């Protein structure tokens, strides 16, 4: 890299019309409720959904290594909507004509350099159904590592700044709490997965 | 109830301007990236965020009963943005001046009738940081039940139709998959928590 990255900076936030927006739009939904009464709902939608009908995939990479604890891989990137560096699972929008499985393999490789195999794919799930139409699939991938494997190269686009961090599964939840204390934003879906793992590991039932 | 609920129905979806919207708006964020280059991001935001700075809470209720397996409580409600009955943790927007903890206790009681104590509150987490400003806190609550306790009454507003379902923790993940197969939408955060629990219970590391 030719020079050190600068801290990203928001210079203006202005109201945007749906007509001027390229990626997202607002919709008014007219609907009849369970009593037959006409009602309204306001919703935000992506304009980019492709033929898969699914906006995005997120990947939980499980790193298996002969001499290190089972770990996952999280990424840190600046997210203008929340004006902070956000801690997330590797993720991305599904390209036109791409399957969710292919998108998961591609995004993991681009954002982290790692190659893995798909272990499970969730059903279609909805990211924030009180507010948006956004949906996604959650993909668990295994990455088998050997002693002495070099750290793979990320394949980032120009202007993409993504840091990857390997975290032992048993430290993930507390690490996310620490990130938030230090001014990062933590993605709700990553947090919920970590909280589920932590709950099951720390409680007996 | 005076008559059986009708199936909810969407009658129209139209583009909405930010000026005409009451609950959500689109914003254009002008920002400078890590190379100093001016860039744009399009984002949807709630207009309703109160003094807590946090939009919403979701609650994982843990039901403890002397003779039944440890369970959680999920809710089913029609969500116009995804045109489906959605399976979610109890959740809701934080009222003006309300703390997240008070909102969690209130929402659990309103939506399910159950009263519990707060066991843990997550840091502020962001619901879909590539697309929206929306944030939330995730609250684990314990509900202690005794043999013979009657099922409590929900406290729903007029026109609110929310079904509650008790699910043993060890059946939660598979039950969510079944719901999706049967045409329901499953909330991504609930799904991730269930997937984390299922992963930790079914794998050794």
GROMACS .gro file of N, CA, C and O in nm, chain A residues 10-16 21-24 46 77-83 88 93 159-160, chain B residues 26-34 38-44 128-133:
model
  180
   10UNK      N    1  -1.727   1.118   0.806
   10UNK     CA    2  -1.854   1.157   0.743
   10UNK      C    3  -1.857   1.308   0.730
   10UNK      O    4  -1.833   1.381   0.827
   11UNK      N    5  -1.885   1.358   0.609
   11UNK     CA    6  -1.882   1.502   0.586
   11UNK      C    7  -2.023   1.562   0.580
   11UNK      O    8  -2.039   1.682   0.603
   12UNK      N    9  -2.124   1.484   0.547
   12UNK     CA   10  -2.262   1.537   0.543
   12UNK      C   11  -2.361   1.422   0.546
   12UNK      O   12  -2.336   1.315   0.490
   13UNK      N   13  -2.474   1.445   0.612
   13UNK     CA   14  -2.587   1.351   0.606
   13UNK      C   15  -2.708   1.432   0.563
   13UNK      O   16  -2.746   1.529   0.629
   14UNK      N   17  -2.767   1.395   0.451
   14UNK     CA   18  -2.883   1.470   0.400
   14UNK      C   19  -2.996   1.374   0.367
   14UNK      O   20  -2.972   1.256   0.341
   15UNK      N   21  -3.118   1.425   0.368
   15UNK     CA   22  -3.233   1.343   0.332
   15UNK      C   23  -3.227   1.310   0.184
   15UNK      O   24  -3.189   1.393   0.102
   16UNK      N   25  -3.264   1.188   0.152
   16UNK     CA   26  -3.252   1.139   0.014
   16UNK      C   27  -3.391   1.096  -0.034
   16UNK      O   28  -3.466   1.033   0.041
   21UNK      N   29  -3.222   0.762  -0.514
   21UNK     CA   30  -3.140   0.657  -0.455
   21UNK      C   31  -3.116   0.544  -0.555
   21UNK      O   32  -3.203   0.511  -0.634
   22UNK      N   33  -2.997   0.488  -0.549
   22UNK     CA   34  -2.961   0.380  -0.643
   22UNK      C   35  -2.972   0.243  -0.576
   22UNK      O   36  -3.002   0.144  -0.640
   23UNK      N   37  -2.944   0.237  -0.446
   23UNK     CA   38  -2.930   0.109  -0.377
   23UNK      C   39  -3.051   0.073  -0.291
   23UNK      O   40  -3.083  -0.043  -0.272
   24UNK      N   41  -3.114   0.176  -0.232
   24UNK     CA   42  -3.226   0.148  -0.140
   24UNK      C   43  -3.343   0.240  -0.174
   24UNK      O   44  -3.326   0.341  -0.242
   46UNK      N   45  -3.390  -0.295  -0.050
   46UNK     CA   46  -3.278  -0.284  -0.144
   46UNK      C   47  -3.333  -0.287  -0.287
   46UNK      O   48  -3.427  -0.358  -0.317
   77UNK      N   49  -1.463  -0.355   0.944
   77UNK     CA   50  -1.463  -0.259   0.835
   77UNK      C   51  -1.548  -0.139   0.873
   77UNK      O   52  -1.645  -0.150   0.947
   78UNK      N   53  -1.511  -0.023   0.820
   78UNK     CA   54  -1.586   0.100   0.847
   78UNK      C   55  -1.721   0.094   0.777
   78UNK      O   56  -1.729   0.063   0.658
   79UNK      N   57  -1.828   0.124   0.850
   79UNK     CA   58  -1.963   0.122   0.795
   79UNK      C   59  -2.026   0.260   0.811
   79UNK      O   60  -2.067   0.298   0.923
   80UNK      N   61  -2.037   0.335   0.703
   80UNK     CA   62  -2.095   0.470   0.715
   80UNK      C   63  -2.232   0.474   0.783
   80UNK      O   64  -2.258   0.567   0.860
   81UNK      N   65  -2.324   0.377   0.760
   81UNK     CA   66  -2.455   0.390   0.826
   81UNK      C   67  -2.447   0.399   0.978
   81UNK      O   68  -2.534   0.461   1.040
   82UNK      N   69  -2.347   0.337   1.039
   82UNK     CA   70  -2.336   0.344   1.184
   82UNK      C   71  -2.213   0.425   1.228
   82UNK      O   72  -2.182   0.431   1.347
   83UNK      N   73  -2.147   0.489   1.132
   83UNK     CA   74  -2.035   0.580   1.159
   83UNK      C   75  -1.931   0.519   1.251
   83UNK      O   76  -1.881   0.582   1.344
   88UNK      N   77  -1.807  -0.788   1.214
   88UNK     CA   78  -1.909  -0.872   1.149
   88UNK      C   79  -1.849  -1.006   1.109
   88UNK      O   80  -1.728  -1.022   1.102
   93UNK      N   81  -2.333  -0.910  -0.057
   93UNK     CA   82  -2.451  -0.925  -0.142
   93UNK      C   83  -2.428  -1.036  -0.244
   93UNK      O   84  -2.315  -1.058  -0.289
  159UNK      N   85  -0.976   0.051  -0.254
  159UNK     CA   86  -1.061   0.130  -0.165
  159UNK      C   87  -1.137   0.047  -0.064
  159UNK      O   88  -1.217   0.100   0.012
  160UNK      N   89  -1.116  -0.086  -0.064
  160UNK     CA   90  -1.178  -0.172   0.037
  160UNK      C   91  -1.075  -0.195   0.148
  160UNK      O   92  -0.963  -0.240   0.121
  231UNK      N   93  -3.486   0.790   0.419
  231UNK     CA   94  -3.359   0.760   0.352
  231UNK      C   95  -3.265   0.876   0.374
  231UNK      O   96  -3.305   0.992   0.374
  232UNK      N   97  -3.137   0.841   0.392
  232UNK     CA   98  -3.035   0.945   0.404
  232UNK      C   99  -2.922   0.916   0.305
  232UNK      O  100  -2.893   0.801   0.273
  233UNK      N  101  -2.862   1.024   0.260
  233UNK     CA  102  -2.741   1.015   0.180
  233UNK      C  103  -2.626   1.055   0.271
  233UNK      O  104  -2.626   1.164   0.329
  234UNK      N  105  -2.530   0.965   0.286
  234UNK     CA  106  -2.412   0.996   0.367
  234UNK      C  107  -2.296   1.026   0.274
  234UNK      O  108  -2.258   0.943   0.191
  235UNK      N  109  -2.243   1.146   0.286
  235UNK     CA  110  -2.119   1.181   0.217
  235UNK      C  111  -2.005   1.154   0.313
  235UNK      O  112  -2.006   1.203   0.426
  236UNK      N  113  -1.909   1.074   0.268
  236UNK     CA  114  -1.798   1.042   0.358
  236UNK      C  115  -1.668   1.035   0.279
  236UNK      O  116  -1.669   1.025   0.156
  237UNK      N  117  -1.558   1.046   0.352
  237UNK     CA  118  -1.426   1.030   0.290
  237UNK      C  119  -1.369   0.897   0.334
  237UNK      O  120  -1.366   0.867   0.454
  238UNK      N  121  -1.325   0.818   0.238
  238UNK     CA  122  -1.273   0.685   0.273
  238UNK      C  123  -1.127   0.693   0.321
  238UNK      O  124  -1.072   0.801   0.340
  239UNK      N  125  -1.068   0.575   0.341
  239UNK     CA  126  -0.934   0.566   0.401
  239UNK      C  127  -0.824   0.619   0.311
  239UNK      O  128  -0.709   0.633   0.354
  243UNK      N  129  -1.372   1.118  -0.166
  243UNK     CA  130  -1.513   1.141  -0.129
  243UNK      C  131  -1.601   1.029  -0.185
  243UNK      O  132  -1.587   0.992  -0.302
  244UNK      N  133  -1.689   0.976  -0.100
  244UNK     CA  134  -1.778   0.866  -0.143
  244UNK      C  135  -1.918   0.889  -0.088
  244UNK      O  136  -1.940   0.973  -0.002
  245UNK      N  137  -2.011   0.811  -0.140
  245UNK     CA  138  -2.151   0.819  -0.097
  245UNK      C  139  -2.197   0.686  -0.040
  245UNK      O  140  -2.151   0.580  -0.083
  246UNK      N  141  -2.290   0.692   0.056
  246UNK     CA  142  -2.357   0.570   0.103
  246UNK      C  143  -2.504   0.604   0.122
  246UNK      O  144  -2.536   0.714   0.169
  247UNK      N  145  -2.590   0.513   0.085
  247UNK     CA  146  -2.734   0.533   0.104
  247UNK      C  147  -2.782   0.447   0.220
  247UNK      O  148  -2.749   0.329   0.229
  248UNK      N  149  -2.862   0.507   0.308
  248UNK     CA  150  -2.896   0.438   0.431
  248UNK      C  151  -3.041   0.468   0.470
  248UNK      O  152  -3.094   0.575   0.441
  249UNK      N  153  -3.105   0.371   0.533
  249UNK     CA  154  -3.239   0.391   0.589
  249UNK      C  155  -3.226   0.408   0.740
  249UNK      O  156  -3.147   0.338   0.804
  333UNK      N  157  -2.828  -0.416   1.079
  333UNK     CA  158  -2.797  -0.442   0.937
  333UNK      C  159  -2.711  -0.325   0.889
  333UNK      O  160  -2.757  -0.241   0.811
  334UNK      N  161  -2.584  -0.319   0.935
  334UNK     CA  162  -2.506  -0.196   0.924
  334UNK      C  163  -2.461  -0.160   0.783
  334UNK      O  164  -2.408  -0.051   0.763
  335UNK      N  165  -2.484  -0.247   0.685
  335UNK     CA  166  -2.458  -0.208   0.547
  335UNK      C  167  -2.572  -0.127   0.489
  335UNK      O  168  -2.557  -0.062   0.385
  336UNK      N  169  -2.688  -0.129   0.555
  336UNK     CA  170  -2.809  -0.070   0.495
  336UNK      C  171  -2.883   0.028   0.585
  336UNK      O  172  -2.950   0.118   0.536
  337UNK      N  173  -2.876   0.009   0.717
  337UNK     CA  174  -2.957   0.093   0.806
  337UNK      C  175  -2.876   0.138   0.928
  337UNK      O  176  -2.773   0.079   0.961
  338UNK      N  177  -2.929   0.241   0.994
  338UNK     CA  178  -2.869   0.286   1.120
  338UNK      C  179  -2.923   0.207   1.240
  338UNK      O  180  -2.881   0.231   1.353
   0.00000   0.00000   0.00000
